[in-house]
mmCIF file of N, CA and C in Angstrom:
data_model
loop_
_atom_site.group_PDB
_atom_site.id
_atom_site.type_symbol
_atom_site.label_atom_id
_atom_site.label_comp_id
_atom_site.label_asym_id
_atom_site.label_seq_id
_atom_site.Cartn_x
_atom_site.Cartn_y
_atom_site.Cartn_z
ATOM 1 N N MET A 447 0.835 -1.183 0.000
ATOM 2 C CA MET A 447 0.000 0.000 0.000
ATOM 3 C C MET A 447 0.879 1.246 0.000
ATOM 4 N N ARG A 448 0.568 2.183 -0.834
ATOM 5 C CA ARG A 448 1.342 3.414 -0.953
ATOM 6 C C ARG A 448 0.868 4.452 0.061
ATOM 7 N N ILE A 449 1.799 5.306 0.427
ATOM 8 C CA ILE A 449 1.471 6.422 1.310
ATOM 9 C C ILE A 449 0.780 7.496 0.469
ATOM 10 N N THR A 450 -0.135 8.233 1.068
ATOM 11 C CA THR A 450 -0.835 9.298 0.352
ATOM 12 C C THR A 450 -0.347 10.655 0.834
ATOM 13 N N ALA A 451 -0.631 11.664 0.047
ATOM 14 C CA ALA A 451 -0.253 13.033 0.416
ATOM 15 C C ALA A 451 -0.968 13.449 1.712
ATOM 16 N N GLN A 452 -2.207 13.017 1.900
ATOM 17 C CA GLN A 452 -2.934 13.356 3.129
ATOM 18 C C GLN A 452 -2.247 12.762 4.353
ATOM 19 N N GLU A 453 -1.789 11.524 4.225
ATOM 20 C CA GLU A 453 -1.098 10.880 5.343
ATOM 21 C C GLU A 453 0.219 11.596 5.653
ATOM 22 N N ILE A 454 0.913 12.025 4.613
ATOM 23 C CA ILE A 454 2.154 12.780 4.814
ATOM 24 C C ILE A 454 1.848 14.092 5.529
ATOM 25 N N LEU A 455 0.771 14.753 5.140
ATOM 26 C CA LEU A 455 0.390 16.007 5.796
ATOM 27 C C LEU A 455 0.137 15.787 7.287
ATOM 28 N N ILE A 456 -0.543 14.721 7.628
ATOM 29 C CA ILE A 456 -0.818 14.410 9.032
ATOM 30 C C ILE A 456 0.486 14.158 9.788
ATOM 31 N N ILE A 457 1.391 13.407 9.186
ATOM 32 C CA ILE A 457 2.665 13.083 9.837
ATOM 33 C C ILE A 457 3.516 14.340 10.010
ATOM 34 N N VAL A 458 3.580 15.190 8.987
ATOM 35 C CA VAL A 458 4.349 16.440 9.073
ATOM 36 C C VAL A 458 3.737 17.360 10.127
ATOM 37 N N SER A 459 2.437 17.454 10.116
ATOM 38 C CA SER A 459 1.738 18.287 11.101
ATOM 39 C C SER A 459 2.050 17.833 12.522
ATOM 40 N N ASP A 460 2.009 16.537 12.743
ATOM 41 C CA ASP A 460 2.309 15.978 14.064
ATOM 42 C C ASP A 460 3.780 16.202 14.432
ATOM 43 N N TYR A 461 4.677 15.977 13.499
ATOM 44 C CA TYR A 461 6.117 16.098 13.742
ATOM 45 C C TYR A 461 6.493 17.517 14.179
ATOM 46 N N TYR A 462 5.939 18.510 13.495
ATOM 47 C CA TYR A 462 6.253 19.905 13.815
ATOM 48 C C TYR A 462 5.294 20.519 14.832
ATOM 49 N N ASN A 463 4.328 19.715 15.287
ATOM 50 C CA ASN A 463 3.345 20.185 16.261
ATOM 51 C C ASN A 463 2.624 21.448 15.757
ATOM 52 N N VAL A 464 2.151 21.350 14.510
ATOM 53 C CA VAL A 464 1.471 22.454 13.854
ATOM 54 C C VAL A 464 0.134 21.934 13.334
ATOM 55 N N ASN A 465 -0.919 22.667 13.569
ATOM 56 C CA ASN A 465 -2.238 22.285 13.067
ATOM 57 C C ASN A 465 -2.252 22.234 11.545
ATOM 58 N N ILE A 466 -2.961 21.264 11.004
ATOM 59 C CA ILE A 466 -3.099 21.163 9.545
ATOM 60 C C ILE A 466 -3.717 22.440 8.993
ATOM 61 N N SER A 467 -4.673 22.996 9.712
ATOM 62 C CA SER A 467 -5.327 24.225 9.243
ATOM 63 C C SER A 467 -4.326 25.376 9.125
ATOM 64 N N LEU A 468 -3.294 25.391 9.977
ATOM 65 C CA LEU A 468 -2.259 26.425 9.862
ATOM 66 C C LEU A 468 -1.388 26.200 8.631
ATOM 67 N N ILE A 469 -1.078 24.931 8.333
ATOM 68 C CA ILE A 469 -0.301 24.630 7.124
ATOM 69 C C ILE A 469 -1.090 25.044 5.888
ATOM 70 N N GLN A 470 -2.406 24.904 5.945
ATOM 71 C CA GLN A 470 -3.262 25.267 4.826
ATOM 72 C C GLN A 470 -3.556 26.771 4.769
ATOM 73 N N SER A 471 -3.236 27.479 5.837
ATOM 74 C CA SER A 471 -3.584 28.904 5.916
ATOM 75 C C SER A 471 -2.614 29.763 5.106
ATOM 76 N N GLU A 472 -2.874 31.055 5.109
ATOM 77 C CA GLU A 472 -2.045 32.021 4.384
ATOM 78 C C GLU A 472 -0.881 32.543 5.231
ATOM 79 N N THR A 473 -0.753 32.074 6.449
ATOM 80 C CA THR A 473 0.271 32.604 7.349
ATOM 81 C C THR A 473 1.674 32.455 6.763
ATOM 82 N N ARG A 474 2.532 33.421 7.071
ATOM 83 C CA ARG A 474 3.907 33.418 6.581
ATOM 84 C C ARG A 474 4.895 33.209 7.723
ATOM 85 N N LYS A 475 4.408 32.745 8.870
ATOM 86 C CA LYS A 475 5.297 32.473 9.996
ATOM 87 C C LYS A 475 6.289 31.388 9.583
ATOM 88 N N ALA A 476 7.546 31.596 9.939
ATOM 89 C CA ALA A 476 8.631 30.732 9.468
ATOM 90 C C ALA A 476 8.393 29.253 9.777
ATOM 91 N N LYS A 477 7.938 28.960 10.998
ATOM 92 C CA LYS A 477 7.721 27.561 11.393
ATOM 93 C C LYS A 477 6.665 26.890 10.505
ATOM 94 N N ILE A 478 5.614 27.639 10.199
ATOM 95 C CA ILE A 478 4.517 27.096 9.384
ATOM 96 C C ILE A 478 4.972 26.942 7.932
ATOM 97 N N VAL A 479 5.657 27.951 7.414
ATOM 98 C CA VAL A 479 6.140 27.898 6.034
ATOM 99 C C VAL A 479 7.108 26.736 5.855
ATOM 100 N N TYR A 480 7.973 26.532 6.840
ATOM 101 C CA TYR A 480 8.936 25.433 6.786
ATOM 102 C C TYR A 480 8.209 24.082 6.743
ATOM 103 N N ALA A 481 7.218 23.893 7.614
ATOM 104 C CA ALA A 481 6.434 22.651 7.626
ATOM 105 C C ALA A 481 5.728 22.456 6.285
ATOM 106 N N ARG A 482 5.214 23.537 5.722
ATOM 107 C CA ARG A 482 4.541 23.483 4.419
ATOM 108 C C ARG A 482 5.518 23.046 3.321
ATOM 109 N N HIS A 483 6.729 23.617 3.337
ATOM 110 C CA HIS A 483 7.755 23.244 2.357
ATOM 111 C C HIS A 483 8.129 21.761 2.484
ATOM 112 N N ILE A 484 8.317 21.314 3.709
ATOM 113 C CA ILE A 484 8.689 19.912 3.938
ATOM 114 C C ILE A 484 7.574 18.985 3.465
ATOM 115 N N TYR A 485 6.319 19.342 3.768
ATOM 116 C CA TYR A 485 5.183 18.541 3.287
ATOM 117 C C TYR A 485 5.229 18.436 1.762
ATOM 118 N N ASN A 486 5.385 19.570 1.083
ATOM 119 C CA ASN A 486 5.416 19.571 -0.379
ATOM 120 C C ASN A 486 6.538 18.692 -0.907
ATOM 121 N N TYR A 487 7.701 18.819 -0.309
ATOM 122 C CA TYR A 487 8.864 18.027 -0.736
ATOM 123 C C TYR A 487 8.596 16.533 -0.577
ATOM 124 N N LEU A 488 8.127 16.143 0.616
ATOM 125 C CA LEU A 488 7.889 14.719 0.878
ATOM 126 C C LEU A 488 6.748 14.169 0.024
ATOM 127 N N ALA A 489 5.684 14.942 -0.109
ATOM 128 C CA ALA A 489 4.540 14.483 -0.906
ATOM 129 C C ALA A 489 4.941 14.295 -2.367
ATOM 130 N N LYS A 490 5.764 15.206 -2.868
ATOM 131 C CA LYS A 490 6.187 15.110 -4.276
ATOM 132 C C LYS A 490 7.180 13.966 -4.485
ATOM 133 N N THR A 491 8.077 13.749 -3.527
ATOM 134 C CA THR A 491 9.109 12.736 -3.726
ATOM 135 C C THR A 491 8.677 11.327 -3.310
ATOM 136 N N LEU A 492 7.669 11.220 -2.449
ATOM 137 C CA LEU A 492 7.293 9.894 -1.941
ATOM 138 C C LEU A 492 5.964 9.363 -2.469
ATOM 139 N N THR A 493 5.223 10.195 -3.171
ATOM 140 C CA THR A 493 3.934 9.726 -3.700
ATOM 141 C C THR A 493 3.931 9.831 -5.225
ATOM 142 N N ILE A 494 2.886 9.291 -5.803
ATOM 143 C CA ILE A 494 2.709 9.416 -7.251
ATOM 144 C C ILE A 494 1.661 10.491 -7.568
ATOM 145 N N GLU A 495 1.301 11.259 -6.555
ATOM 146 C CA GLU A 495 0.291 12.309 -6.724
ATOM 147 C C GLU A 495 0.811 13.417 -7.646
ATOM 148 N N LYS A 496 -0.078 14.023 -8.385
ATOM 149 C CA LYS A 496 0.278 15.154 -9.233
ATOM 150 C C LYS A 496 0.482 16.394 -8.352
ATOM 151 N N THR A 497 1.324 17.300 -8.835
ATOM 152 C CA THR A 497 1.606 18.505 -8.044
ATOM 153 C C THR A 497 0.333 19.330 -7.807
ATOM 154 N N GLU A 498 -0.582 19.313 -8.742
ATOM 155 C CA GLU A 498 -1.840 20.044 -8.563
ATOM 156 C C GLU A 498 -2.594 19.520 -7.338
ATOM 157 N N TYR A 499 -2.630 18.194 -7.205
ATOM 158 C CA TYR A 499 -3.349 17.572 -6.090
ATOM 159 C C TYR A 499 -2.638 17.827 -4.763
ATOM 160 N N ILE A 500 -1.306 17.719 -4.763
ATOM 161 C CA ILE A 500 -0.522 17.982 -3.548
ATOM 162 C C ILE A 500 -0.785 19.401 -3.070
ATOM 163 N N GLY A 501 -0.807 20.345 -4.003
ATOM 164 C CA GLY A 501 -1.085 21.741 -3.658
ATOM 165 C C GLY A 501 -2.519 21.956 -3.217
ATOM 166 N N LEU A 502 -3.440 21.273 -3.842
ATOM 167 C CA LEU A 502 -4.859 21.423 -3.502
ATOM 168 C C LEU A 502 -5.118 21.072 -2.040
ATOM 169 N N ILE A 503 -4.428 20.074 -1.540
ATOM 170 C CA ILE A 503 -4.620 19.630 -0.160
ATOM 171 C C ILE A 503 -4.290 20.751 0.826
ATOM 172 N N ILE A 504 -3.294 21.577 0.487
ATOM 173 C CA ILE A 504 -2.919 22.674 1.399
ATOM 174 C C ILE A 504 -3.292 24.047 0.816
ATOM 175 N N LYS A 505 -4.197 24.033 -0.138
ATOM 176 C CA LYS A 505 -4.733 25.257 -0.731
ATOM 177 C C LYS A 505 -3.656 26.102 -1.408
ATOM 178 N N ARG A 506 -2.799 25.427 -2.183
ATOM 179 C CA ARG A 506 -1.747 26.092 -2.942
ATOM 180 C C ARG A 506 -1.792 25.591 -4.383
ATOM 181 N N ASN A 507 -1.129 26.324 -5.285
ATOM 182 C CA ASN A 507 -1.101 25.872 -6.673
ATOM 183 C C ASN A 507 0.146 25.031 -6.941
ATOM 184 N N ARG A 508 0.216 24.454 -8.104
ATOM 185 C CA ARG A 508 1.301 23.533 -8.422
ATOM 186 C C ARG A 508 2.661 24.198 -8.469
ATOM 187 N N THR A 509 2.708 25.469 -8.866
ATOM 188 C CA THR A 509 4.009 26.147 -8.919
ATOM 189 C C THR A 509 4.564 26.377 -7.515
ATOM 190 N N THR A 510 3.695 26.583 -6.556
ATOM 191 C CA THR A 510 4.136 26.715 -5.169
ATOM 192 C C THR A 510 4.739 25.403 -4.678
ATOM 193 N N VAL A 511 4.101 24.299 -5.038
ATOM 194 C CA VAL A 511 4.621 22.977 -4.672
ATOM 195 C C VAL A 511 6.003 22.784 -5.285
ATOM 196 N N LEU A 512 6.139 23.088 -6.573
ATOM 197 C CA LEU A 512 7.413 22.918 -7.257
ATOM 198 C C LEU A 512 8.501 23.816 -6.652
ATOM 199 N N HIS A 513 8.126 25.021 -6.264
ATOM 200 C CA HIS A 513 9.076 25.931 -5.610
ATOM 201 C C HIS A 513 9.571 25.319 -4.292
ATOM 202 N N SER A 514 8.649 24.767 -3.509
ATOM 203 C CA SER A 514 9.019 24.138 -2.234
ATOM 204 C C SER A 514 9.954 22.960 -2.448
ATOM 205 N N VAL A 515 9.645 22.140 -3.434
ATOM 206 C CA VAL A 515 10.463 20.958 -3.720
ATOM 207 C C VAL A 515 11.880 21.389 -4.092
ATOM 208 N N LYS A 516 11.989 22.392 -4.950
ATOM 209 C CA LYS A 516 13.297 22.890 -5.366
ATOM 210 C C LYS A 516 14.051 23.491 -4.178
ATOM 211 N N LYS A 517 13.351 24.252 -3.359
ATOM 212 C CA LYS A 517 13.972 24.906 -2.203
ATOM 213 C C LYS A 517 14.517 23.874 -1.215
ATOM 214 N N ILE A 518 13.704 22.883 -0.862
ATOM 215 C CA ILE A 518 14.144 21.865 0.103
ATOM 216 C C ILE A 518 15.241 20.995 -0.513
ATOM 217 N N SER A 519 15.125 20.660 -1.789
ATOM 218 C CA SER A 519 16.167 19.868 -2.456
ATOM 219 C C SER A 519 17.520 20.578 -2.379
ATOM 220 N N ASN A 520 17.524 21.882 -2.575
ATOM 221 C CA ASN A 520 18.764 22.653 -2.480
ATOM 222 C C ASN A 520 19.258 22.760 -1.037
ATOM 223 N N GLU A 521 18.344 22.986 -0.109
ATOM 224 C CA GLU A 521 18.731 23.188 1.292
ATOM 225 C C GLU A 521 19.183 21.889 1.960
ATOM 226 N N ILE A 522 18.714 20.763 1.476
ATOM 227 C CA ILE A 522 19.151 19.470 2.020
ATOM 228 C C ILE A 522 20.663 19.318 1.863
ATOM 229 N N GLN A 523 21.175 19.871 0.791
ATOM 230 C CA GLN A 523 22.611 19.771 0.529
ATOM 231 C C GLN A 523 23.429 20.730 1.394
ATOM 232 N N LEU A 524 22.764 21.693 2.032
ATOM 233 C CA LEU A 524 23.482 22.707 2.809
ATOM 234 C C LEU A 524 23.329 22.571 4.321
ATOM 235 N N TYR A 525 22.176 22.098 4.771
ATOM 236 C CA TYR A 525 21.867 22.137 6.203
ATOM 237 C C TYR A 525 21.577 20.744 6.757
ATOM 238 N N SER A 526 22.327 20.365 7.769
ATOM 239 C CA SER A 526 22.168 19.029 8.351
ATOM 240 C C SER A 526 20.841 18.880 9.110
ATOM 241 N N ASP A 527 20.312 19.989 9.660
ATOM 242 C CA ASP A 527 19.046 19.874 10.387
ATOM 243 C C ASP A 527 17.895 19.522 9.450
ATOM 244 N N ILE A 528 17.953 19.983 8.211
ATOM 245 C CA ILE A 528 16.911 19.620 7.231
ATOM 246 C C ILE A 528 17.073 18.151 6.842
ATOM 247 N N VAL A 529 18.301 17.705 6.662
ATOM 248 C CA VAL A 529 18.561 16.292 6.355
ATOM 249 C C VAL A 529 17.995 15.428 7.481
ATOM 250 N N ASN A 530 18.244 15.840 8.717
ATOM 251 C CA ASN A 530 17.758 15.096 9.882
ATOM 252 C C ASN A 530 16.228 15.064 9.918
ATOM 253 N N ASP A 531 15.599 16.215 9.704
ATOM 254 C CA ASP A 531 14.128 16.269 9.701
ATOM 255 C C ASP A 531 13.544 15.343 8.637
ATOM 256 N N VAL A 532 14.091 15.427 7.427
ATOM 257 C CA VAL A 532 13.583 14.604 6.328
ATOM 258 C C VAL A 532 13.780 13.123 6.637
ATOM 259 N N PHE A 533 14.949 12.777 7.169
ATOM 260 C CA PHE A 533 15.230 11.391 7.534
ATOM 261 C C PHE A 533 14.228 10.891 8.578
ATOM 262 N N LEU A 534 14.021 11.664 9.649
ATOM 263 C CA LEU A 534 13.102 11.246 10.715
ATOM 264 C C LEU A 534 11.665 11.156 10.211
ATOM 265 N N LEU A 535 11.280 12.091 9.364
ATOM 266 C CA LEU A 535 9.919 12.044 8.807
ATOM 267 C C LEU A 535 9.743 10.831 7.895
ATOM 268 N N LYS A 536 10.755 10.508 7.106
ATOM 269 C CA LYS A 536 10.664 9.318 6.247
ATOM 270 C C LYS A 536 10.555 8.055 7.097
ATOM 271 N N GLU A 537 11.242 8.030 8.238
ATOM 272 C CA GLU A 537 11.107 6.892 9.154
ATOM 273 C C GLU A 537 9.678 6.780 9.666
ATOM 274 N N ARG A 538 9.108 7.917 10.075
ATOM 275 C CA ARG A 538 7.714 7.908 10.559
ATOM 276 C C ARG A 538 6.762 7.455 9.467
ATOM 277 N N ILE A 539 7.008 7.906 8.258
ATOM 278 C CA ILE A 539 6.153 7.512 7.135
ATOM 279 C C ILE A 539 6.261 6.013 6.901
ATOM 280 N N SER A 540 7.467 5.469 6.972
ATOM 281 C CA SER A 540 7.663 4.020 6.815
ATOM 282 C C SER A 540 6.937 3.251 7.904
ATOM 283 N N GLU A 541 7.038 3.722 9.142
ATOM 284 C CA GLU A 541 6.326 3.074 10.250
ATOM 285 C C GLU A 541 4.830 3.125 10.007
ATOM 286 N N ASN A 542 4.348 4.241 9.501
ATOM 287 C CA ASN A 542 2.927 4.404 9.213
ATOM 288 C C ASN A 542 2.484 3.406 8.154
ATOM 289 N N LYS A 543 3.308 3.197 7.125
ATOM 290 C CA LYS A 543 2.966 2.228 6.081
ATOM 291 C C LYS A 543 2.916 0.821 6.659
ATOM 292 N N LEU A 544 3.821 0.506 7.589
ATOM 293 C CA LEU A 544 3.806 -0.823 8.205
ATOM 294 C C LEU A 544 2.522 -1.033 8.995
ATOM 295 N N VAL A 545 2.101 -0.019 9.721
ATOM 296 C CA VAL A 545 0.854 -0.126 10.492
ATOM 297 C C VAL A 545 -0.312 -0.353 9.549
ATOM 298 N N ILE A 546 -0.339 0.375 8.442
ATOM 299 C CA ILE A 546 -1.422 0.212 7.466
ATOM 300 C C ILE A 546 -1.407 -1.197 6.896
ATOM 301 N N LYS A 547 -0.210 -1.736 6.578
ATOM 302 C CA LYS A 547 -0.121 -3.094 6.049
ATOM 303 C C LYS A 547 -0.622 -4.095 7.079
ATOM 304 N N ASP A 548 -0.268 -3.897 8.366
ATOM 305 C CA ASP A 548 -0.730 -4.791 9.426
ATOM 306 C C ASP A 548 -2.251 -4.760 9.522
ATOM 307 N N ILE A 549 -2.840 -3.585 9.404
ATOM 308 C CA ILE A 549 -4.304 -3.462 9.457
ATOM 309 C C ILE A 549 -4.920 -4.174 8.262
ATOM 310 N N ASP A 550 -4.316 -4.020 7.075
ATOM 311 C CA ASP A 550 -4.815 -4.703 5.882
ATOM 312 C C ASP A 550 -4.747 -6.216 6.060
ATOM 313 N N LEU A 551 -3.655 -6.715 6.628
ATOM 314 C CA LEU A 551 -3.499 -8.146 6.873
ATOM 315 C C LEU A 551 -4.557 -8.638 7.857
ATOM 316 N N LEU A 552 -4.775 -7.870 8.910
ATOM 317 C CA LEU A 552 -5.798 -8.220 9.896
ATOM 318 C C LEU A 552 -7.175 -8.266 9.241
ATOM 319 N N GLN A 553 -7.480 -7.270 8.419
ATOM 320 C CA GLN A 553 -8.773 -7.234 7.738
ATOM 321 C C GLN A 553 -8.930 -8.433 6.805
ATOM 322 N N SER A 554 -7.875 -8.806 6.120
ATOM 323 C CA SER A 554 -7.922 -9.984 5.246
ATOM 324 C C SER A 554 -8.187 -11.243 6.051
ATOM 325 N N SER A 555 -7.543 -11.358 7.211
ATOM 326 C CA SER A 555 -7.747 -12.521 8.083
ATOM 327 C C SER A 555 -9.185 -12.589 8.573
ATOM 328 N N ILE A 556 -9.727 -11.442 8.943
ATOM 329 C CA ILE A 556 -11.122 -11.391 9.408
ATOM 330 C C ILE A 556 -12.054 -11.818 8.285
ATOM 331 N N ASN A 557 -11.828 -11.294 7.076
ATOM 332 C CA ASN A 557 -12.681 -11.649 5.933
ATOM 333 C C ASN A 557 -12.596 -13.142 5.622
ATOM 334 N N TYR A 558 -11.386 -13.697 5.679
ATOM 335 C CA TYR A 558 -11.205 -15.125 5.433
ATOM 336 C C TYR A 558 -11.950 -15.952 6.483
ATOM 337 N N THR A 559 -11.825 -15.546 7.749
ATOM 338 C CA THR A 559 -12.495 -16.267 8.831
ATOM 339 C C THR A 559 -14.009 -16.221 8.657
ATOM 340 N N LYS A 560 -14.536 -15.062 8.304
ATOM 341 C CA LYS A 560 -15.983 -14.942 8.071
ATOM 342 C C LYS A 560 -16.427 -15.866 6.937
ATOM 343 N N SER A 561 -15.655 -15.893 5.867
ATOM 344 C CA SER A 561 -15.992 -16.756 4.726
ATOM 345 C C SER A 561 -15.976 -18.220 5.128
ATOM 346 N N PHE A 562 -14.964 -18.593 5.909
ATOM 347 C CA PHE A 562 -14.845 -19.970 6.355
ATOM 348 C C PHE A 562 -16.022 -20.347 7.263
ATOM 349 N N LEU A 563 -16.373 -19.467 8.174
ATOM 350 C CA LEU A 563 -17.505 -19.739 9.067
ATOM 351 C C LEU A 563 -18.814 -19.846 8.284
ATOM 352 N N ASN A 564 -18.985 -18.988 7.296
ATOM 353 C CA ASN A 564 -20.178 -19.077 6.445
ATOM 354 C C ASN A 564 -20.217 -20.402 5.695
ATOM 355 N N TRP A 565 -19.063 -20.838 5.186
ATOM 356 C CA TRP A 565 -18.989 -22.133 4.511
ATOM 357 C C TRP A 565 -19.383 -23.256 5.465
ATOM 358 N N MET A 566 -18.898 -23.191 6.716
ATOM 359 C CA MET A 566 -19.226 -24.216 7.710
ATOM 360 C C MET A 566 -20.729 -24.262 7.964
ATOM 361 N N ILE A 567 -21.345 -23.094 8.072
ATOM 362 C CA ILE A 567 -22.787 -23.031 8.339
ATOM 363 C C ILE A 567 -23.560 -23.612 7.161
ATOM 364 N N ILE A 568 -23.213 -23.188 5.964
ATOM 365 C CA ILE A 568 -23.910 -23.650 4.764
ATOM 366 C C ILE A 568 -23.788 -25.170 4.601
ATOM 367 N N ASN A 569 -22.637 -25.731 4.903
ATOM 368 C CA ASN A 569 -22.374 -27.153 4.700
ATOM 369 C C ASN A 569 -22.587 -27.991 5.960
ATOM 370 N N ASN A 570 -23.183 -27.410 6.978
ATOM 371 C CA ASN A 570 -23.444 -28.104 8.243
ATOM 372 C C ASN A 570 -22.186 -28.781 8.809
ATOM 373 N N VAL A 571 -21.099 -28.079 8.780
ATOM 374 C CA VAL A 571 -19.842 -28.586 9.328
ATOM 375 C C VAL A 571 -19.670 -27.967 10.718
ATOM 376 N N TYR A 572 -19.309 -28.792 11.670
ATOM 377 C CA TYR A 572 -19.140 -28.328 13.040
ATOM 378 C C TYR A 572 -17.659 -28.326 13.415
ATOM 379 N N LEU A 573 -17.316 -27.523 14.394
ATOM 380 C CA LEU A 573 -15.930 -27.450 14.849
ATOM 381 C C LEU A 573 -15.410 -28.812 15.285
ATOM 382 N N SER A 574 -16.271 -29.616 15.882
ATOM 383 C CA SER A 574 -15.838 -30.945 16.320
ATOM 384 C C SER A 574 -15.426 -31.808 15.127
ATOM 385 N N ASP A 575 -16.117 -31.631 13.973
ATOM 386 C CA ASP A 575 -15.750 -32.370 12.759
ATOM 387 C C ASP A 575 -14.349 -31.943 12.281
ATOM 388 N N ILE A 576 -14.097 -30.640 12.321
ATOM 389 C CA ILE A 576 -12.796 -30.137 11.885
ATOM 390 C C ILE A 576 -11.710 -30.598 12.851
ATOM 391 N N ASN A 577 -12.036 -30.596 14.133
ATOM 392 C CA ASN A 577 -11.093 -31.058 15.146
ATOM 393 C C ASN A 577 -10.699 -32.514 14.876
ATOM 394 N N LYS A 578 -11.686 -33.342 14.569
ATOM 395 C CA LYS A 578 -11.421 -34.753 14.267
ATOM 396 C C LYS A 578 -10.513 -34.884 13.046
ATOM 397 N N LEU A 579 -10.722 -34.045 12.063
ATOM 398 C CA LEU A 579 -9.906 -34.073 10.873
ATOM 399 C C LEU A 579 -8.438 -33.792 11.212
ATOM 400 N N PHE A 580 -8.198 -32.766 12.029
ATOM 401 C CA PHE A 580 -6.823 -32.405 12.395
ATOM 402 C C PHE A 580 -6.171 -33.463 13.292
ATOM 403 N N VAL A 581 -6.949 -34.090 14.158
ATOM 404 C CA VAL A 581 -6.418 -35.126 15.030
ATOM 405 C C VAL A 581 -5.993 -36.329 14.212
ATOM 406 N N SER A 582 -6.750 -36.653 13.170
ATOM 407 C CA SER A 582 -6.446 -37.810 12.332
ATOM 408 C C SER A 582 -5.207 -37.585 11.465
ATOM 409 N N LEU A 583 -4.803 -36.349 11.272
ATOM 410 C CA LEU A 583 -3.612 -36.080 10.458
ATOM 411 C C LEU A 583 -2.409 -36.434 11.264
#
């Protein structure tokens, strides 16, 4: 399962302790602008979303997204704190994907179990019959 731009926005918002509504706002406060730039960079580099869609999520246009991506790409080469932030955020995103995969696996197991139980009901098979089958193996 792929990460989405919305999930990246949530992770960036949590990491910088900034409300999503502030990232989407018109504010020019440095902390908010920085979080917005990082979101744009990560969303563009880690998803297959179009720049128009990435910008739409935070109420910006595609050229703003591209500007952020270029700015962070250049600054990553100059500042170790940006490298560290991006690294830690990518780790959080990876952990988030693992949790999503675990939930998907759990849901698949539940669906399989429901199907199996329905089959047992339809075919008048009881747990004791299945138990006998396993004991005989």
